[in-house]
Coordinates of C-alpha atoms and ligand atoms in Angstrom, one line a residue:
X1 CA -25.9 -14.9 5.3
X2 CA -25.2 -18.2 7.0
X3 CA -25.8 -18.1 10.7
X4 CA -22.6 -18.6 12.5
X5 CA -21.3 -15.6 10.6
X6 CA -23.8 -13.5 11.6
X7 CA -23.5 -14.4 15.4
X8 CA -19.7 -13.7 14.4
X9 CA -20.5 -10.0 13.3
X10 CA -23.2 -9.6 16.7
X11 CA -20.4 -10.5 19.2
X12 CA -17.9 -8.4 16.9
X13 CA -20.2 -5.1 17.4
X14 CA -20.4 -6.1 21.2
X15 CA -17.0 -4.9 21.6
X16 CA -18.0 -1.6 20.3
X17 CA -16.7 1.2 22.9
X18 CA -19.3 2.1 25.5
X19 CA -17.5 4.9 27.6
X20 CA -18.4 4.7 30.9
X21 CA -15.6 7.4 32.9
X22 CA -15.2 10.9 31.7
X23 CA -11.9 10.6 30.4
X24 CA -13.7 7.2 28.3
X25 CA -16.3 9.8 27.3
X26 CA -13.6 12.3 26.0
X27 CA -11.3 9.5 24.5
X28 CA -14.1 8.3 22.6
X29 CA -15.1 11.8 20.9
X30 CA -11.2 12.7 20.5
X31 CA -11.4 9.1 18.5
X32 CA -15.0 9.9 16.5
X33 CA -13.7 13.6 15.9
X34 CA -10.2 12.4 14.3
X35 CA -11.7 9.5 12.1
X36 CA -14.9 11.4 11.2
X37 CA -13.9 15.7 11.0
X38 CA -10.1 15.5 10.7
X39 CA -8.4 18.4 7.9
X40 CA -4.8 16.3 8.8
X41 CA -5.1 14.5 5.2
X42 CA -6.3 17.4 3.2
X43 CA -3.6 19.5 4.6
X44 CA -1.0 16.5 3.6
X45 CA -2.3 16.8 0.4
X46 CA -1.8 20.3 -0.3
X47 CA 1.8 19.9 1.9
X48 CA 3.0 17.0 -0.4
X49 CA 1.2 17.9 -3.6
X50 CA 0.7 21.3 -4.1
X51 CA 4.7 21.8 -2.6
X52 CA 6.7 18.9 -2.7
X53 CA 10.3 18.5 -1.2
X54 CA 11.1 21.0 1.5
X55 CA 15.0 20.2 2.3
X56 CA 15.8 23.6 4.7
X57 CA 16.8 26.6 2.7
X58 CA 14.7 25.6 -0.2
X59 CA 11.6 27.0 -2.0
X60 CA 9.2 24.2 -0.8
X61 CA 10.6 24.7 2.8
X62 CA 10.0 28.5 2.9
X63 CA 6.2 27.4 0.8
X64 CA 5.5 25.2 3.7
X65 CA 6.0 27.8 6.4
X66 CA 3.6 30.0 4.9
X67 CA 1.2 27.4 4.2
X68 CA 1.2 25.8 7.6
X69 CA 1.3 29.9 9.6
X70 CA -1.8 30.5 7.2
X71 CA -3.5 27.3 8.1
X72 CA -3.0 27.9 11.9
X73 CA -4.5 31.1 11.6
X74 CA -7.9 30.1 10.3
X75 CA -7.8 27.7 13.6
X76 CA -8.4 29.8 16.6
X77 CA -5.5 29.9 18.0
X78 CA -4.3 32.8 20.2
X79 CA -1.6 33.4 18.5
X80 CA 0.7 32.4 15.7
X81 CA 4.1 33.5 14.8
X82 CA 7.1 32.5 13.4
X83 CA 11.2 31.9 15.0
X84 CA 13.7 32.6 12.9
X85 CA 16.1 30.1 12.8
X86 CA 19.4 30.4 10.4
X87 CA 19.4 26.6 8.2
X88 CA 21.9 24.8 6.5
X89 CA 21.3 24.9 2.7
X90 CA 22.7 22.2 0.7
X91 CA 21.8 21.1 -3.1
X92 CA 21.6 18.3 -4.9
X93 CA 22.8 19.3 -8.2
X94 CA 21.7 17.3 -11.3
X95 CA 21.4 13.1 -10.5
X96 CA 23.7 11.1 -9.7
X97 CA 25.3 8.4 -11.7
X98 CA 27.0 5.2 -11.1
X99 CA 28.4 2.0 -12.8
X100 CA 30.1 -0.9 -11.9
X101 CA 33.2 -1.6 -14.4
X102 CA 33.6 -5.4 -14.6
X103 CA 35.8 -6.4 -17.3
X104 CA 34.3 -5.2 -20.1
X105 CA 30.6 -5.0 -18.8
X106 CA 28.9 -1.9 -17.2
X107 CA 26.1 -2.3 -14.8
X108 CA 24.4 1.0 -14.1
X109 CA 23.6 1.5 -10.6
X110 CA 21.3 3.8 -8.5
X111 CA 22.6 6.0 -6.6
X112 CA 22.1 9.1 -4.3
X113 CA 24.3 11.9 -2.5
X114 CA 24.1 11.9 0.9
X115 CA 23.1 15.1 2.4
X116 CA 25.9 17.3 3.4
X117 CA 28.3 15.6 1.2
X118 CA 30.9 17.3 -1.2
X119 CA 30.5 16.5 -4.6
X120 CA 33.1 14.4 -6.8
X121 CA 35.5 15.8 -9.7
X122 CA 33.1 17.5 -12.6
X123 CA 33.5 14.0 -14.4
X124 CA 33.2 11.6 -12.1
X125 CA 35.4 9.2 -9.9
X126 CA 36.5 5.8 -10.3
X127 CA 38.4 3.6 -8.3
X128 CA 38.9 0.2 -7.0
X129 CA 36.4 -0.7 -4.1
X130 CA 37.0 -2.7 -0.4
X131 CA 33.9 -4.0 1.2
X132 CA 33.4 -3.4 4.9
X133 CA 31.2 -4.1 7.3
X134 CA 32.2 -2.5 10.3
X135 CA 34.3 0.5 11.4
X136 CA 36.7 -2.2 13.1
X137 CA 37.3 -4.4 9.8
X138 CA 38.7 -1.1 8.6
X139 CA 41.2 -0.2 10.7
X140 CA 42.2 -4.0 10.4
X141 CA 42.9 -3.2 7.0
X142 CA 44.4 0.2 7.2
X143 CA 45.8 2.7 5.1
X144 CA 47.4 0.1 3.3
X145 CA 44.5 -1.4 2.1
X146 CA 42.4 1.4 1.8
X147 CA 44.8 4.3 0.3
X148 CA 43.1 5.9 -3.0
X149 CA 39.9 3.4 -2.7
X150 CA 36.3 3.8 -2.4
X151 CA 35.0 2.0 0.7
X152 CA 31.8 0.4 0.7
X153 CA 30.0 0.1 3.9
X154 CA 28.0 -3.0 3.2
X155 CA 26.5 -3.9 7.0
X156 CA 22.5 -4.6 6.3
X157 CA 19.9 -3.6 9.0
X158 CA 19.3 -6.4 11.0
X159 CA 16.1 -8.4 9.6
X160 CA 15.9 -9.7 12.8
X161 CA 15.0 -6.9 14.7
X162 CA 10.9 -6.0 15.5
X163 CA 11.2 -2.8 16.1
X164 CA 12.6 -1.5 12.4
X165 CA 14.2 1.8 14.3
X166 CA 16.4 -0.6 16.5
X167 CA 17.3 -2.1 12.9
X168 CA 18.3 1.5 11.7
X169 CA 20.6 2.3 15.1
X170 CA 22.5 -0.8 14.4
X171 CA 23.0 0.2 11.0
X172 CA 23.3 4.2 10.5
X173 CA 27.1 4.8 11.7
X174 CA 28.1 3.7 8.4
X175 CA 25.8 6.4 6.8
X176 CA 26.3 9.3 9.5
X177 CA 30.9 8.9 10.1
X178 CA 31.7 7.0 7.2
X179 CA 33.3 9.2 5.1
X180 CA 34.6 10.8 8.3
X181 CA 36.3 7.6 9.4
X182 CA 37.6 5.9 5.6
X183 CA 38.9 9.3 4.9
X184 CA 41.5 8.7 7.8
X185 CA 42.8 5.6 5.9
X186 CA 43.2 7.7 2.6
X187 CA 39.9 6.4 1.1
X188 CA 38.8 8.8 -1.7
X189 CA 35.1 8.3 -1.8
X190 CA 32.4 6.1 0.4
X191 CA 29.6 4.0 -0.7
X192 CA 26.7 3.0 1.9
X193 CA 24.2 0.3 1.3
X194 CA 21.0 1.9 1.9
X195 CA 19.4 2.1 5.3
X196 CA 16.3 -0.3 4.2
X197 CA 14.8 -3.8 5.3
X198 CA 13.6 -4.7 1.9
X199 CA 15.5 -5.0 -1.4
X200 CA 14.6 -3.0 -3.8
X201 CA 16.2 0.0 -6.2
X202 CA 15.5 3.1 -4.6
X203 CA 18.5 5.2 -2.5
X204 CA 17.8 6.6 0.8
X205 CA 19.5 9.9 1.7
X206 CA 20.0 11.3 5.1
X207 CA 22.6 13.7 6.8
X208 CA 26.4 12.5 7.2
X209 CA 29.3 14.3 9.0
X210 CA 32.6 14.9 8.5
X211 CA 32.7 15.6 12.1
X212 CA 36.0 17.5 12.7
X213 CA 38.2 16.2 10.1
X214 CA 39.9 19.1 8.0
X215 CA 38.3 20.4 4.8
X216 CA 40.9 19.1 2.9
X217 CA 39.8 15.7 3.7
X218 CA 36.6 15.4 2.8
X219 CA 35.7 12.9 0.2
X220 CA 32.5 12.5 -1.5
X221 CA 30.2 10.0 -0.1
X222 CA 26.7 8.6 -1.4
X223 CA 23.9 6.0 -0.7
X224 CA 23.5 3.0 -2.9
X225 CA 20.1 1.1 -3.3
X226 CA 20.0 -2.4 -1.7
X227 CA 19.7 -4.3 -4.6
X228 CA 22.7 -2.2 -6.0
X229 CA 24.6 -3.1 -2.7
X230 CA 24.1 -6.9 -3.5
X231 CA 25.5 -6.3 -7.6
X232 CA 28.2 -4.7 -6.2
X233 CA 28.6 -7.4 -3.3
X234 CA 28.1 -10.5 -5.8
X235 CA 30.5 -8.5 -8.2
X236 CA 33.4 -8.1 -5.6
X237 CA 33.4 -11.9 -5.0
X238 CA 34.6 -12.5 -9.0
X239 CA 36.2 -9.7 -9.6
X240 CA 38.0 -7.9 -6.3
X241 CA 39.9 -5.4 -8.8
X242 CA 36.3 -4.3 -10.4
X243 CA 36.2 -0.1 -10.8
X244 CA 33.3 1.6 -9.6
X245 CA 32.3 5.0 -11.1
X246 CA 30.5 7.9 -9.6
X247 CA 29.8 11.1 -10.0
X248 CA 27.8 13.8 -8.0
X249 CA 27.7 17.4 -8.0
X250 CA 26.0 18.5 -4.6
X251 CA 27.3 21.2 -2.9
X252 CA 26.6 23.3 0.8
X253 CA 25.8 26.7 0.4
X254 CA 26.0 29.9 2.9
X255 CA 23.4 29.5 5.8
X256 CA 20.0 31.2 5.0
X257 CA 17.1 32.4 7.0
X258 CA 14.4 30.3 7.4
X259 CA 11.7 29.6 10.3
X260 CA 9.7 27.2 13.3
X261 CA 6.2 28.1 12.9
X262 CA 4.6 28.2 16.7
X263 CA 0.6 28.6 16.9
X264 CA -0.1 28.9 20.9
X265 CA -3.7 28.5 22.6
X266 CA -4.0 30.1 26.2
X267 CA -3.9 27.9 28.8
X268 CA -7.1 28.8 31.1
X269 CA -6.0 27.5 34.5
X270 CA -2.2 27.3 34.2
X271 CA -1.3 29.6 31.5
X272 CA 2.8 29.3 32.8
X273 CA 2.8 25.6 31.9
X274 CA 3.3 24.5 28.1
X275 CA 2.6 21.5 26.6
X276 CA 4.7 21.3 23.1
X277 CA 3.3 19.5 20.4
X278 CA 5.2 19.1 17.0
X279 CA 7.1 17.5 13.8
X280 CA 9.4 18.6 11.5
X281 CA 8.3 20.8 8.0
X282 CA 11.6 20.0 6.5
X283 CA 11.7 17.2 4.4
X284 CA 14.5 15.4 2.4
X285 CA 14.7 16.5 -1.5
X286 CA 14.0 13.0 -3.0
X287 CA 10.3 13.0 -2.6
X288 CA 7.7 15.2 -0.6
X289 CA 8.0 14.0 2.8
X290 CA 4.6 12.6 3.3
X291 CA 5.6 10.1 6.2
X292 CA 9.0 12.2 7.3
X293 CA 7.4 14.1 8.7
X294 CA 4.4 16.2 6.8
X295 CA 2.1 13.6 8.8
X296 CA 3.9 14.5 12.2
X297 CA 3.3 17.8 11.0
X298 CA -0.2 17.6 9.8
X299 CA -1.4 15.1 12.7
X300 CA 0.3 18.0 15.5
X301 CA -2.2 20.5 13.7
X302 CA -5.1 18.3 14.0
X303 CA -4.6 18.2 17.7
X304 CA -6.2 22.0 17.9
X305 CA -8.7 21.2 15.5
X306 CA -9.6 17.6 17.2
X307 CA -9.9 20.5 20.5
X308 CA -11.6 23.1 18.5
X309 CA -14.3 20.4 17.6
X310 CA -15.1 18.4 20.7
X311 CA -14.8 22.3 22.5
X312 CA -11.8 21.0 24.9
X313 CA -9.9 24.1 26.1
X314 CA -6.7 23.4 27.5
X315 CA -6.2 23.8 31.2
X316 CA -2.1 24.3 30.5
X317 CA -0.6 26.1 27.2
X318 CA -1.2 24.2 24.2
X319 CA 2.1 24.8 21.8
X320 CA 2.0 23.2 18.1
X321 CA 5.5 24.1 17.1
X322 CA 6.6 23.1 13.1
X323 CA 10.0 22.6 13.5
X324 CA 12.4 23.5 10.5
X325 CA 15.8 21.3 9.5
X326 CA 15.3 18.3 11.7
X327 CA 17.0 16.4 8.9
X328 CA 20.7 17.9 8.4
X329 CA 21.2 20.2 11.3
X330 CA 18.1 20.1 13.9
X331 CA 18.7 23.8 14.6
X332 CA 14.8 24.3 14.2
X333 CA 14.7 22.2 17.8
X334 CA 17.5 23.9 19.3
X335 CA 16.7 27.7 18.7
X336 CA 13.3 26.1 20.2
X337 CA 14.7 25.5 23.2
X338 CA 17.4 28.5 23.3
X339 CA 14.2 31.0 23.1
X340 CA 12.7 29.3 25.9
X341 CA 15.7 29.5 27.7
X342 CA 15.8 33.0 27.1
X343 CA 11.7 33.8 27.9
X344 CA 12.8 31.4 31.5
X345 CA 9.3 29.4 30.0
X346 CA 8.1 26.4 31.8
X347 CA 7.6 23.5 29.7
X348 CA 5.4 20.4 31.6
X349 CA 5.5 18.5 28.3
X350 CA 6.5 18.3 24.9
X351 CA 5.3 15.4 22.2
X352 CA 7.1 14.5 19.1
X353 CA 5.5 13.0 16.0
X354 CA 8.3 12.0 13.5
X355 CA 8.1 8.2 12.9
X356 CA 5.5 8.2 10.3
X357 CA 2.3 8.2 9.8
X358 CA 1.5 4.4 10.4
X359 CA -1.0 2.9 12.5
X360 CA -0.3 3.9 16.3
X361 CA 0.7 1.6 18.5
X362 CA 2.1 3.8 22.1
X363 CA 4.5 6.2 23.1
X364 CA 8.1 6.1 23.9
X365 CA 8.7 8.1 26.8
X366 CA 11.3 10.1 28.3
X367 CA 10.7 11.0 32.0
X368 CA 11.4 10.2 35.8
X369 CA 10.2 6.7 36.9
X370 CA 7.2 8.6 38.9
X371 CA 5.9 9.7 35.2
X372 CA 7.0 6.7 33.5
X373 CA 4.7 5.0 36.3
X374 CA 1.5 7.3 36.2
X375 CA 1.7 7.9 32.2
X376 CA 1.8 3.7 32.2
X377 CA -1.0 4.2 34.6
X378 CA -3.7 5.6 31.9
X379 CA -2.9 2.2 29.6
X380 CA -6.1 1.0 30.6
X381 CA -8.5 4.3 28.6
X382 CA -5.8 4.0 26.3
X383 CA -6.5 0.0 25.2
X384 CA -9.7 -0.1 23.1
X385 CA -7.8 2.5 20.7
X386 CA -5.5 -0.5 20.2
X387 CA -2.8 1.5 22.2
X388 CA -0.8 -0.5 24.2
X389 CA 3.0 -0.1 23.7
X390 CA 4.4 2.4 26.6
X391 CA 8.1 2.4 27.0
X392 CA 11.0 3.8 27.9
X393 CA 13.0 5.4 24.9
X394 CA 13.8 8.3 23.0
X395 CA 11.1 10.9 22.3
X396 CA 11.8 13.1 19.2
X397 CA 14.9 14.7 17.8
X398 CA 13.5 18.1 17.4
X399 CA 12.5 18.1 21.5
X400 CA 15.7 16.6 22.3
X401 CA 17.1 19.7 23.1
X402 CA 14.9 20.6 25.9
X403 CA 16.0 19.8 28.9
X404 CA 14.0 21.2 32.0
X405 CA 14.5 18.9 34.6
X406 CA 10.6 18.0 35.4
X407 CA 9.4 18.1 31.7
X408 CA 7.9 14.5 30.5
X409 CA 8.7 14.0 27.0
X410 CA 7.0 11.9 24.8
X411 CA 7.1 10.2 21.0
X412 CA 4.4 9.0 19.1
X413 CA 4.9 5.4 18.1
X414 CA 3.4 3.7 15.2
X415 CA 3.8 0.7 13.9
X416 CA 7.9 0.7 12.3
X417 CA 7.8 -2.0 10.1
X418 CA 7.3 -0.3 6.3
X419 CA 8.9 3.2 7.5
X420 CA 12.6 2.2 6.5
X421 CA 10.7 1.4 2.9
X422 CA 9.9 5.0 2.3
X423 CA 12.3 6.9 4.6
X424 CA 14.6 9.3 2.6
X425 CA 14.1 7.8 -0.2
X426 CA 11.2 9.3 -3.3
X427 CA 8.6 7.1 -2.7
X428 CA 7.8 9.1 0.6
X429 CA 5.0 10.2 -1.3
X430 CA 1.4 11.2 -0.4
X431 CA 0.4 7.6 -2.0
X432 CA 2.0 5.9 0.7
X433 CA 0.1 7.3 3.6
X434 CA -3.3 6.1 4.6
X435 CA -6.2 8.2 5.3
X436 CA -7.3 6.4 8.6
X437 CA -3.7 5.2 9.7
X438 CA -3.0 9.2 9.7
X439 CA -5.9 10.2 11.7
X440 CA -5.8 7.5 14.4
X441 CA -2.0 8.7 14.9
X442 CA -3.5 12.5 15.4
X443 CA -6.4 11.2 17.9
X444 CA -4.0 9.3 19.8
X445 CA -1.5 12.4 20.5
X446 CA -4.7 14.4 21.6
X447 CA -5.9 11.7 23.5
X448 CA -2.3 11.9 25.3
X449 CA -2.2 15.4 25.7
X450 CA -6.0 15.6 27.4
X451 CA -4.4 13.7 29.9
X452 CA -1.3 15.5 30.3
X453 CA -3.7 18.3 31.0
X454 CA -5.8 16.8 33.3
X455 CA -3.6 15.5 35.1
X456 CA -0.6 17.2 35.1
X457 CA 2.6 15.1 35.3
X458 CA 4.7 13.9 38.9
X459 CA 7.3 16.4 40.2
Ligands
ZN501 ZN1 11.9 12.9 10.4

């Protein structure tokens, strides 16, 4: 070994963590406990693996529930129970095709419904297509324009953006009111470019709305790859009167019974307060959910058994709560807070993970400026975890709905850059998740928590 690579690797161990405070002591067996004696990946496997796809309503969903309540109850909890909660059940049908009809040549494109959408006529549609980027450049070009077309929503994520979810806002109206808004001009089916950064061939699903528009306007609506959005770009620009075929045969079914599943430990000073702890069990029906969100779902487990081992007992009420149908309804998160409501429960604190399971690099908070100021206050334990990132912003969508006026909510925040390359689309496998990445993103939402409970949060 040559000798200034050696002095390299002595000053690189002298950065090792020597915890000299308590909550440095805790932090750093919280750490040791995740990355040495965590279940999360195991119970990932078995989640993405041995189940696969849990869209709410389906099989897999109603598998996952009675994995995850059987888990719990091997985990010394105090209790664990299940909420019902009626879900949204919509199907995919068989898969979907698509070609673009130039001239005389066919190019086969890929393809996906978007979840919620009605499918098209038993054999397919075909019309003429008008390229948009914006909700304004089609009311520019009206009915007129538009009457008996397919509109293709063709605005990319902004590459330009560093944090990938600020990419997805800018980009996601055309996937979430897009059919809603071309079926006002007579359009008879929409086409979105896929909400990803990178080019590739895969379709990403994800929930669209026909807000309040009358039944008998619905049009079928589906999500195009990227590199499908660019044929189809690059073909418009010769050939403006090109047809584009599709055909999908989706459909929503009646409502069906499905459930949150809620494991609760005592708390032993402050039983009244609860601290909420969750991710979603539902999962699109392309792939198995790994990163959205079996890891927030997995990592929100290993919380208690991070606890269990390092024999922290909570000081408030520690809630994991598995939220079902984040992804095409959220009523998981609302009956949540409407039981709640109900029980008049005080909630101090409720953290999200639903972001993926990347490396960790914060939170995104949603408090008063006094908890804003004392959360941002802890930075400093938080630091030699590589945990920097605290900011204001939006927490989780399956907490959104509860709204006591003292509660601090909070979002676990990895790193966003590959998430848009798996999200709703099927290579949100178990392959794409990484053992360590998964368990520093479980230590880091105890290591929030412990301080929740220590230190309770500002009135
Ligand atoms: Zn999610």
């Amino acid at each position: 070994m040559k000798t200034n690579l050696l002095l390299a690797l002595l000053l690189f161990n002298s950065a090792t963590i020597f915890p000299q405070t308590k909550d440095e002591t805790v932090f750093k067996e919280i750490y040791t406990s995740a990355l040495t004696n965590s279940k999360c990946y195991s119970w990932l496997d078995y989640l993405s693996n041995n189940i696969g796809s849990r869209l709410s309503g389906s099989a897999g969903a109603e598998k996952a529930v009675q994995y995850t309540k059987q888990q719990m109850e091997t985990m010394g909890f105090d209790k664990v129970y299940l909420q019902e909660v009626m879900v949204p059940k919509w199907v995919r049908g068989e898969k979907e095709t698509a070609y673009i009809h130039n001239n005389k040549t066919k190019i086969k494109v890929p393809i996906c419904a978007l979840g919620g959408s009605i499918a098209t006529p038993k054999n397919g549609l075909s019309a003429e297509v008008v390229e948009v980027h914006s909700f304004d450049e089609m009311k520019a070009l009206g009915t007129d324009k538009i009457k008996g077309k397919i509109v293709f929503y063709n605005r990319p994520m902004d590459n330009g953006a560093i944090e990938a979810f600020d990419a997805y806002s800018g980009a996601i109206d055309q996937r979430y009111m897009g059919a809603k808004e071309a079926s006002k001009y007579g359009a008879i089916a929409t086409i979105v470019r896929s909400m990803n950064l990178r080019l590739d061939d895969l379709p990403h699903t994800g929930a669209q709305s026909y807000g309040d528009i009358p039944k008998a306007q619905y049009i079928p609506t589906a999500a195009i790859s990227t590199n499908g959005a660019e044929s189809l770009s690059k073909t418009l620009k010769s050939n403006p009167n090109l047809k584009f075929y599709f055909k999908q045969s989706c459909q929503q079914l009646e409502d069906v019974l499905s459930y949150n599943v809620v494991g609760e430990i005592k708390g032993n000073a402050h039983p009244e307060n609860i601290m909420v702890v969750g991710g979603h069990l539902d999962s699109w029906d392309l792939a198995d959910g790994s990163h959205d969100d079996g890891a927030g779902v997995v990592q929100s487990m290993e919380v208690v058994n991070i606890f269990r081992n390092i024999k922290y007992k909570p000081k408030n009420t520690l809630r994991i709560v598995l939220f079902m149908n984040e992804e095409n309804g959220t009523r998981g998160g609302k009956k949540y807070e409407e039981l709640s409501l109900a029980n008049k429960e005080n909630h101090i604190f409720a953290l999200e993970s639903d972001s993926g399971g990347f490396t960790p690099r914060g939170f995104s908070l949603e408090c008063n400026e006094a908890n804003f100021t004392k959360i941002s206050s802890w930075k400093s334990v938080f630091e030699p975890y590589l945990i920097h990132s605290f900011v204001k912003g939006h927490s989780g969508s399956d907490i959104e709905a509860l709204t006591s006026p003292t509660i601090v909510k909070a979002g676990l925040k990895p790193d966003s850059q590959r998430y848009f390359d798996y999200h709703h689309a099927a290579n949100d496998t178990f392959d794409a998740i990484d053992k360590r990445e998964l368990e520093l993103g479980a230590g880091t939402m105890a290591a929030l928590i412990y301080m929740i409970d220590q230190n309770g949060i500002a009135k």
